[in-house]
Amino acid sequence: TKIRLRSLRDLPAVTTDGETITLMANIEFPHEADACLERGASGVGLYRTEFLYLGQDSEPTEEDHYQVYAKVVHDMQGSPIVIRTLDLGADKIYGDNHTPESNPFLGLRSIRLSLRNTDQFRRQLRAILRASVLGDVRVMFPLVSTLHELRQAKMLLSDLMEDLDEQGIDYDRNLKVGIMVEVPASVVMLDRFTKEIDFISIGTNDLVQYTLAVDRNNPDVAALYNNCDPAVLRLIQMAVDSAKKANIEVTLCGQMGGNPVYTMLLIGMGLRSLSVTPSAIPEVKEICRNVSAEKCRELAVRVRDMDNAWEIKRLLREHLRQLF
Ligand code: PEP
Ligand code: MG
């Protein structure tokens, strides 16, 4: 199968009824661009930038950020790169001068932390802006829960653009700005968000945790953490529909997207872009090439009528088995 999957690299992810599915890659390290190309990724749909901080004694400089972004953009040979701004806090702790929180996943993490440490945030955004002239770079803010957070982040970005203008430093004036949809509040308010952004990416890892109030890393409640929970599926559907209605791009970048069990359902729910761990691309592509979007839609309609997560999962497994 290894050889067969490898030969898939240059084939498009098109369903039997002609729907193209864009398969992008999630990466954490700049050297992973090679793996993306090797597996045939259409770009980097989620570049987790936290590694610049983790395991470091000192804060990365603007130049540190810029160098790694430039490398990824260069290595990806012109395909899109979605750089997600820092998602530190909670499970991604940096340094030892942080105050312990009693509920870190509900605490000062991700965009909240960036908006608190604006010097750090500015360095990263400036580096992203500078890298934006080197290729198809996009910026994405994680864990956005309110419009206010988005507006604050965009304000910083436009201030930095002005600075760069004054300094005669080039950047992409049409830099696409997006948010990760991983908090139910952002799904509920998505019709407003979509007026102020160019794309969304659904982060199911956190969306499941916040929808079901289940810590994604706590083994005691692991059984409650379920991608197939009907509440989660409804929120994903709402997000997809909102994005389509507003005519902005929507990708799903949670781990669910790289699990073949969900591929048909996600296509059926209207998703046409997935960002997955590079090694999962061939397998997901193989499924895309063997299903019809219409059949997937029928499956999604059937799932919509179900209310038991385990039964939903069983049905999805059965459909996957029947495929091969
Ligand atoms: C997610 O929450 O689905 C996601 C992709 O972000 P991370 O796993 O980095 O929190
Ligand atoms: Mg997340």
Short mmCIF file of C-alpha atoms and ligand atoms in Angstrom, two decimals:
data_model
loop_
_atom_site.label_atom_id
_atom_site.label_comp_id
_atom_site.label_asym_id
_atom_site.label_seq_id
_atom_site.Cartn_x
_atom_site.Cartn_y
_atom_site.Cartn_z
CA THR A 1 0.00 0.00 0.00
CA LYS A 2 2.91 2.36 0.68
CA ILE A 3 3.85 2.47 -2.97
CA ARG A 4 0.23 2.84 -4.04
CA LEU A 5 -0.30 5.71 -1.63
CA ARG A 6 2.87 7.39 -2.82
CA SER A 7 1.76 7.16 -6.41
CA LEU A 8 -1.33 9.11 -5.35
CA ARG A 9 0.81 12.18 -4.71
CA ASP A 10 0.38 13.75 -8.11
CA LEU A 11 -3.24 12.76 -8.62
CA PRO A 12 -5.95 15.28 -7.75
CA ALA A 13 -8.36 14.72 -4.85
CA VAL A 14 -11.48 14.69 -7.02
CA THR A 15 -14.65 12.77 -6.19
CA THR A 16 -16.20 10.41 -8.72
CA ASP A 17 -18.76 13.11 -9.53
CA GLY A 18 -16.13 15.75 -10.11
CA GLU A 19 -15.93 17.73 -6.86
CA THR A 20 -12.39 18.87 -6.05
CA ILE A 21 -11.34 18.56 -2.43
CA THR A 22 -8.36 20.71 -1.46
CA LEU A 23 -6.05 18.80 0.84
CA MET A 24 -3.63 20.95 2.77
CA ALA A 25 -1.20 20.12 5.55
CA ASN A 26 -0.86 21.00 9.23
CA ILE A 27 2.74 21.62 10.26
CA GLU A 28 4.63 22.73 13.35
CA PHE A 29 8.22 22.82 12.17
CA PRO A 30 9.67 24.57 9.13
CA HIS A 31 11.42 21.41 7.93
CA GLU A 32 8.02 19.75 7.49
CA ALA A 33 7.49 21.55 4.17
CA ASP A 34 9.34 18.64 2.56
CA ALA A 35 6.84 16.14 3.97
CA CYS A 36 3.99 18.33 2.67
CA LEU A 37 5.33 18.28 -0.87
CA GLU A 38 6.17 14.59 -0.70
CA ARG A 39 2.58 13.78 0.27
CA GLY A 40 1.11 16.11 -2.31
CA ALA A 41 -0.32 18.83 -0.05
CA SER A 42 -1.86 21.81 -1.89
CA GLY A 43 -0.40 24.11 0.73
CA VAL A 44 -0.07 24.56 4.46
CA GLY A 45 -3.54 25.04 5.92
CA LEU A 46 -2.30 25.36 9.47
CA TYR A 47 1.19 26.39 10.44
CA ARG A 48 1.40 26.11 14.23
CA THR A 49 4.08 28.61 15.18
CA GLU A 50 4.44 27.73 18.86
CA PHE A 51 7.59 25.69 18.34
CA LEU A 52 9.49 28.97 18.08
CA TYR A 53 8.80 29.42 21.76
CA LEU A 54 8.69 25.94 23.21
CA GLY A 55 12.02 24.74 24.48
CA GLN A 56 13.63 28.19 24.10
CA ASP A 57 15.13 30.25 26.91
CA SER A 58 14.62 33.61 25.27
CA GLU A 59 11.79 35.10 23.28
CA PRO A 60 12.17 34.84 19.53
CA THR A 61 12.95 38.10 17.78
CA GLU A 62 11.08 39.44 14.75
CA GLU A 63 13.99 38.18 12.68
CA ASP A 64 13.71 34.66 14.17
CA HIS A 65 10.06 34.60 13.14
CA TYR A 66 10.79 36.02 9.71
CA GLN A 67 13.57 33.52 8.92
CA VAL A 68 11.40 30.46 9.57
CA TYR A 69 8.38 31.87 7.73
CA ALA A 70 10.58 32.78 4.77
CA LYS A 71 11.95 29.25 4.71
CA VAL A 72 8.51 27.63 4.71
CA VAL A 73 7.21 30.00 2.04
CA HIS A 74 10.24 29.32 -0.10
CA ASP A 75 10.09 25.55 0.38
CA MET A 76 6.36 25.40 -0.41
CA GLN A 77 7.04 26.80 -3.88
CA GLY A 78 4.21 29.28 -4.15
CA SER A 79 1.37 27.30 -2.60
CA PRO A 80 -0.64 28.97 0.18
CA ILE A 81 0.67 29.06 3.74
CA VAL A 82 -1.75 29.85 6.55
CA ILE A 83 0.34 31.09 9.47
CA ARG A 84 -1.50 30.80 12.73
CA THR A 85 -0.40 33.31 15.33
CA LEU A 86 0.74 32.06 18.71
CA ASP A 87 -1.51 29.57 20.41
CA LEU A 88 0.39 29.41 23.70
CA GLY A 89 -1.06 28.76 27.13
CA ALA A 90 -3.13 25.86 28.48
CA ASP A 91 -1.38 22.75 27.09
CA LYS A 92 1.36 24.80 25.40
CA ILE A 93 3.21 26.48 28.25
CA TYR A 94 6.24 28.62 27.58
CA GLY A 95 8.78 29.83 30.15
CA ASP A 96 8.34 29.46 33.89
CA ASN A 97 7.17 32.89 34.91
CA HIS A 98 3.49 32.25 34.32
CA THR A 99 0.91 32.22 37.09
CA PRO A 100 -0.75 28.83 37.44
CA GLU A 101 -4.42 28.95 36.47
CA SER A 102 -7.14 26.77 37.95
CA ASN A 103 -8.80 26.35 34.53
CA PRO A 104 -6.03 26.84 31.98
CA PHE A 105 -8.22 25.91 29.00
CA LEU A 106 -10.62 28.65 30.05
CA GLY A 107 -7.78 30.95 30.94
CA LEU A 108 -5.28 33.27 29.39
CA ARG A 109 -4.38 31.27 26.32
CA SER A 110 -3.98 31.71 22.60
CA ILE A 111 -5.24 35.02 21.11
CA ARG A 112 -6.04 36.24 24.62
CA LEU A 113 -2.41 35.86 25.60
CA SER A 114 -1.23 37.52 22.37
CA LEU A 115 -3.52 40.48 22.96
CA ARG A 116 -2.10 40.78 26.48
CA ASN A 117 1.53 40.57 25.33
CA THR A 118 1.27 42.93 22.43
CA ASP A 119 5.02 43.47 22.07
CA GLN A 120 5.45 39.78 21.41
CA PHE A 121 2.38 39.72 19.15
CA ARG A 122 3.62 42.71 17.14
CA ARG A 123 6.97 41.03 16.50
CA GLN A 124 5.19 38.00 15.10
CA LEU A 125 2.72 39.98 13.00
CA ARG A 126 5.48 42.18 11.58
CA ALA A 127 7.43 39.09 10.57
CA ILE A 128 4.32 37.62 8.92
CA LEU A 129 3.71 40.88 7.04
CA ARG A 130 7.31 40.97 5.83
CA ALA A 131 7.07 37.32 4.73
CA SER A 132 3.80 38.00 2.93
CA VAL A 133 5.57 39.39 -0.14
CA LEU A 134 7.50 36.16 -0.60
CA GLY A 135 4.51 34.03 -1.54
CA ASP A 136 0.86 33.28 -0.79
CA VAL A 137 0.90 33.96 2.96
CA ARG A 138 -2.27 34.27 5.05
CA VAL A 139 -2.65 35.04 8.73
CA MET A 140 -5.02 33.24 11.08
CA PHE A 141 -5.94 34.08 14.67
CA PRO A 142 -6.62 31.14 17.00
CA LEU A 143 -9.34 30.70 19.62
CA VAL A 144 -11.17 33.90 18.75
CA SER A 145 -14.34 34.04 20.86
CA THR A 146 -15.52 37.62 20.39
CA LEU A 147 -15.62 40.17 17.62
CA HIS A 148 -13.77 42.51 19.93
CA GLU A 149 -10.75 40.18 19.94
CA LEU A 150 -10.76 39.98 16.17
CA ARG A 151 -10.99 43.77 15.88
CA GLN A 152 -8.16 44.29 18.34
CA ALA A 153 -5.94 41.87 16.42
CA LYS A 154 -6.83 43.49 13.09
CA MET A 155 -6.14 46.93 14.56
CA LEU A 156 -2.63 45.85 15.54
CA LEU A 157 -2.14 44.48 12.06
CA SER A 158 -3.18 47.71 10.38
CA ASP A 159 -0.98 49.77 12.75
CA LEU A 160 1.94 47.58 11.75
CA MET A 161 1.09 48.01 8.07
CA GLU A 162 1.28 51.77 8.56
CA ASP A 163 4.66 51.43 10.26
CA LEU A 164 5.94 49.32 7.38
CA ASP A 165 4.62 51.89 4.89
CA GLU A 166 6.49 54.65 6.69
CA GLN A 167 9.65 52.57 6.75
CA GLY A 168 9.31 51.67 3.08
CA ILE A 169 9.16 47.95 3.84
CA ASP A 170 7.12 45.89 1.43
CA TYR A 171 4.21 43.62 2.43
CA ASP A 172 1.10 42.18 0.82
CA ARG A 173 -1.59 44.83 1.10
CA ASN A 174 -4.25 42.21 0.45
CA LEU A 175 -2.99 39.81 3.09
CA LYS A 176 -5.87 37.46 3.82
CA VAL A 177 -6.98 37.40 7.44
CA GLY A 178 -8.90 34.52 8.98
CA ILE A 179 -9.91 33.03 12.27
CA MET A 180 -9.98 29.56 13.69
CA VAL A 181 -13.47 28.54 14.63
CA GLU A 182 -12.96 26.52 17.78
CA VAL A 183 -15.22 28.14 20.35
CA PRO A 184 -19.01 27.75 20.07
CA ALA A 185 -19.44 31.52 20.56
CA SER A 186 -17.66 32.16 17.27
CA VAL A 187 -19.97 29.75 15.44
CA VAL A 188 -23.02 31.49 16.87
CA MET A 189 -21.69 34.89 15.80
CA LEU A 190 -20.17 33.77 12.52
CA ASP A 191 -22.49 35.83 10.34
CA ARG A 192 -20.87 38.89 11.92
CA PHE A 193 -17.33 37.56 11.86
CA THR A 194 -17.52 36.71 8.18
CA LYS A 195 -18.02 40.38 7.31
CA GLU A 196 -14.57 41.14 8.72
CA ILE A 197 -12.47 38.17 7.59
CA ASP A 198 -11.42 36.37 4.43
CA PHE A 199 -11.60 32.77 5.61
CA ILE A 200 -12.28 30.46 8.52
CA SER A 201 -10.72 27.22 9.60
CA ILE A 202 -12.69 24.92 11.87
CA GLY A 203 -10.52 23.63 14.71
CA THR A 204 -12.45 20.63 15.89
CA ASN A 205 -9.92 19.62 18.56
CA ASP A 206 -10.88 22.62 20.64
CA LEU A 207 -14.42 22.96 19.30
CA VAL A 208 -15.30 19.50 20.63
CA GLN A 209 -13.75 20.30 24.00
CA TYR A 210 -15.57 23.62 24.38
CA THR A 211 -18.89 22.37 23.05
CA LEU A 212 -19.03 19.37 25.34
CA ALA A 213 -17.13 20.95 28.26
CA VAL A 214 -14.65 18.06 28.15
CA ASP A 215 -10.93 18.64 28.70
CA ARG A 216 -9.35 17.10 25.62
CA ASN A 217 -6.35 15.88 27.65
CA ASN A 218 -8.13 14.44 30.68
CA PRO A 219 -8.28 10.62 30.48
CA ASP A 220 -11.09 10.52 33.06
CA VAL A 221 -13.48 12.16 30.64
CA ALA A 222 -11.94 10.91 27.40
CA ALA A 223 -15.04 8.86 26.63
CA LEU A 224 -17.13 12.02 26.57
CA TYR A 225 -14.85 13.64 24.02
CA ASN A 226 -16.52 12.68 20.75
CA ASN A 227 -16.15 14.24 17.30
CA CYS A 228 -19.43 12.60 16.34
CA ASP A 229 -21.47 14.19 19.06
CA PRO A 230 -24.57 15.57 17.33
CA ALA A 231 -24.06 18.97 18.98
CA VAL A 232 -20.55 19.16 17.54
CA LEU A 233 -21.77 18.11 14.10
CA ARG A 234 -24.47 20.76 14.16
CA LEU A 235 -21.94 23.45 15.02
CA ILE A 236 -19.63 22.32 12.23
CA GLN A 237 -22.57 22.41 9.81
CA MET A 238 -23.54 25.89 11.01
CA ALA A 239 -19.98 27.10 10.49
CA VAL A 240 -19.77 25.63 6.98
CA ASP A 241 -23.14 27.10 6.02
CA SER A 242 -22.27 30.54 7.41
CA ALA A 243 -19.00 30.63 5.50
CA LYS A 244 -20.69 29.56 2.27
CA LYS A 245 -23.45 32.09 2.69
CA ALA A 246 -20.87 34.83 3.19
CA ASN A 247 -18.86 33.43 0.28
CA ILE A 248 -15.64 33.06 2.22
CA GLU A 249 -13.29 30.08 2.26
CA VAL A 250 -13.79 27.39 4.87
CA THR A 251 -11.34 24.68 5.84
CA LEU A 252 -11.43 22.15 8.63
CA CYS A 253 -8.06 21.68 10.32
CA GLY A 254 -8.81 19.64 13.45
CA GLN A 255 -7.53 16.06 13.71
CA MET A 256 -10.96 14.85 12.66
CA GLY A 257 -10.13 15.97 9.12
CA GLY A 258 -7.24 13.51 8.86
CA ASN A 259 -9.22 10.52 10.10
CA PRO A 260 -10.65 8.53 7.14
CA VAL A 261 -13.72 7.64 9.20
CA TYR A 262 -14.97 11.22 8.84
CA THR A 263 -13.98 12.03 5.26
CA MET A 264 -17.29 11.13 3.66
CA LEU A 265 -19.31 12.89 6.31
CA LEU A 266 -17.25 16.08 6.02
CA ILE A 267 -17.58 16.12 2.23
CA GLY A 268 -21.29 15.50 2.69
CA MET A 269 -21.54 18.44 5.05
CA GLY A 270 -20.18 20.67 2.31
CA LEU A 271 -16.52 20.91 3.19
CA ARG A 272 -14.23 21.14 0.14
CA SER A 273 -11.01 21.89 1.95
CA LEU A 274 -9.30 19.94 4.72
CA SER A 275 -5.99 20.55 6.41
CA VAL A 276 -4.50 17.42 7.91
CA THR A 277 -1.26 16.02 9.20
CA PRO A 278 0.93 15.41 6.10
CA SER A 279 1.06 11.64 6.58
CA ALA A 280 -2.76 11.45 6.43
CA ILE A 281 -3.04 13.12 3.02
CA PRO A 282 -2.70 10.03 0.79
CA GLU A 283 -5.28 8.04 2.72
CA VAL A 284 -7.81 10.88 2.78
CA LYS A 285 -7.17 11.53 -0.91
CA GLU A 286 -7.78 7.87 -1.72
CA ILE A 287 -11.21 8.16 -0.12
CA CYS A 288 -12.03 11.42 -1.90
CA ARG A 289 -11.23 9.75 -5.22
CA ASN A 290 -13.53 6.83 -4.53
CA VAL A 291 -16.70 8.52 -3.29
CA SER A 292 -19.33 10.65 -4.93
CA ALA A 293 -20.12 13.96 -3.24
CA GLU A 294 -23.78 13.21 -3.78
CA LYS A 295 -23.55 9.92 -1.82
CA CYS A 296 -21.65 11.79 0.89
CA ARG A 297 -24.43 14.35 1.05
CA GLU A 298 -26.99 11.59 1.50
CA LEU A 299 -24.89 10.20 4.33
CA ALA A 300 -24.72 13.62 5.99
CA VAL A 301 -28.48 14.01 5.74
CA ARG A 302 -28.92 10.63 7.37
CA VAL A 303 -26.49 11.53 10.15
CA ARG A 304 -28.34 14.79 10.76
CA ASP A 305 -31.37 12.77 11.84
CA MET A 306 -29.39 10.74 14.36
CA ASP A 307 -28.80 11.73 17.96
CA ASN A 308 -26.40 9.13 19.31
CA ALA A 309 -22.68 9.76 18.82
CA TRP A 310 -21.75 6.08 18.94
CA GLU A 311 -24.36 5.11 16.38
CA ILE A 312 -23.17 7.88 14.12
CA LYS A 313 -19.62 6.64 14.39
CA ARG A 314 -20.71 3.08 13.70
CA LEU A 315 -22.54 4.20 10.58
CA LEU A 316 -19.49 6.12 9.36
CA ARG A 317 -17.22 3.11 9.94
CA GLU A 318 -19.62 0.89 8.05
CA HIS A 319 -19.64 3.28 5.07
CA LEU A 320 -15.87 3.40 5.05
CA ARG A 321 -15.65 -0.41 5.12
CA GLN A 322 -18.06 -0.71 2.23
CA LEU A 323 -15.92 1.61 0.16
CA PHE A 324 -12.94 -0.73 -0.13
C1 PEP B 1 -7.91 22.60 16.87
O1 PEP B 1 -8.20 23.04 17.98
O2 PEP B 1 -8.65 21.84 16.21
C2 PEP B 1 -6.62 22.94 16.25
C3 PEP B 1 -6.33 22.56 15.02
O3 PEP B 1 -5.74 23.62 17.02
P1 PEP B 1 -4.75 22.93 18.07
O4 PEP B 1 -4.93 21.44 17.94
O5 PEP B 1 -3.38 23.41 17.73
O6 PEP B 1 -5.27 23.49 19.35
MG MG B 2 -7.02 24.67 18.84
#
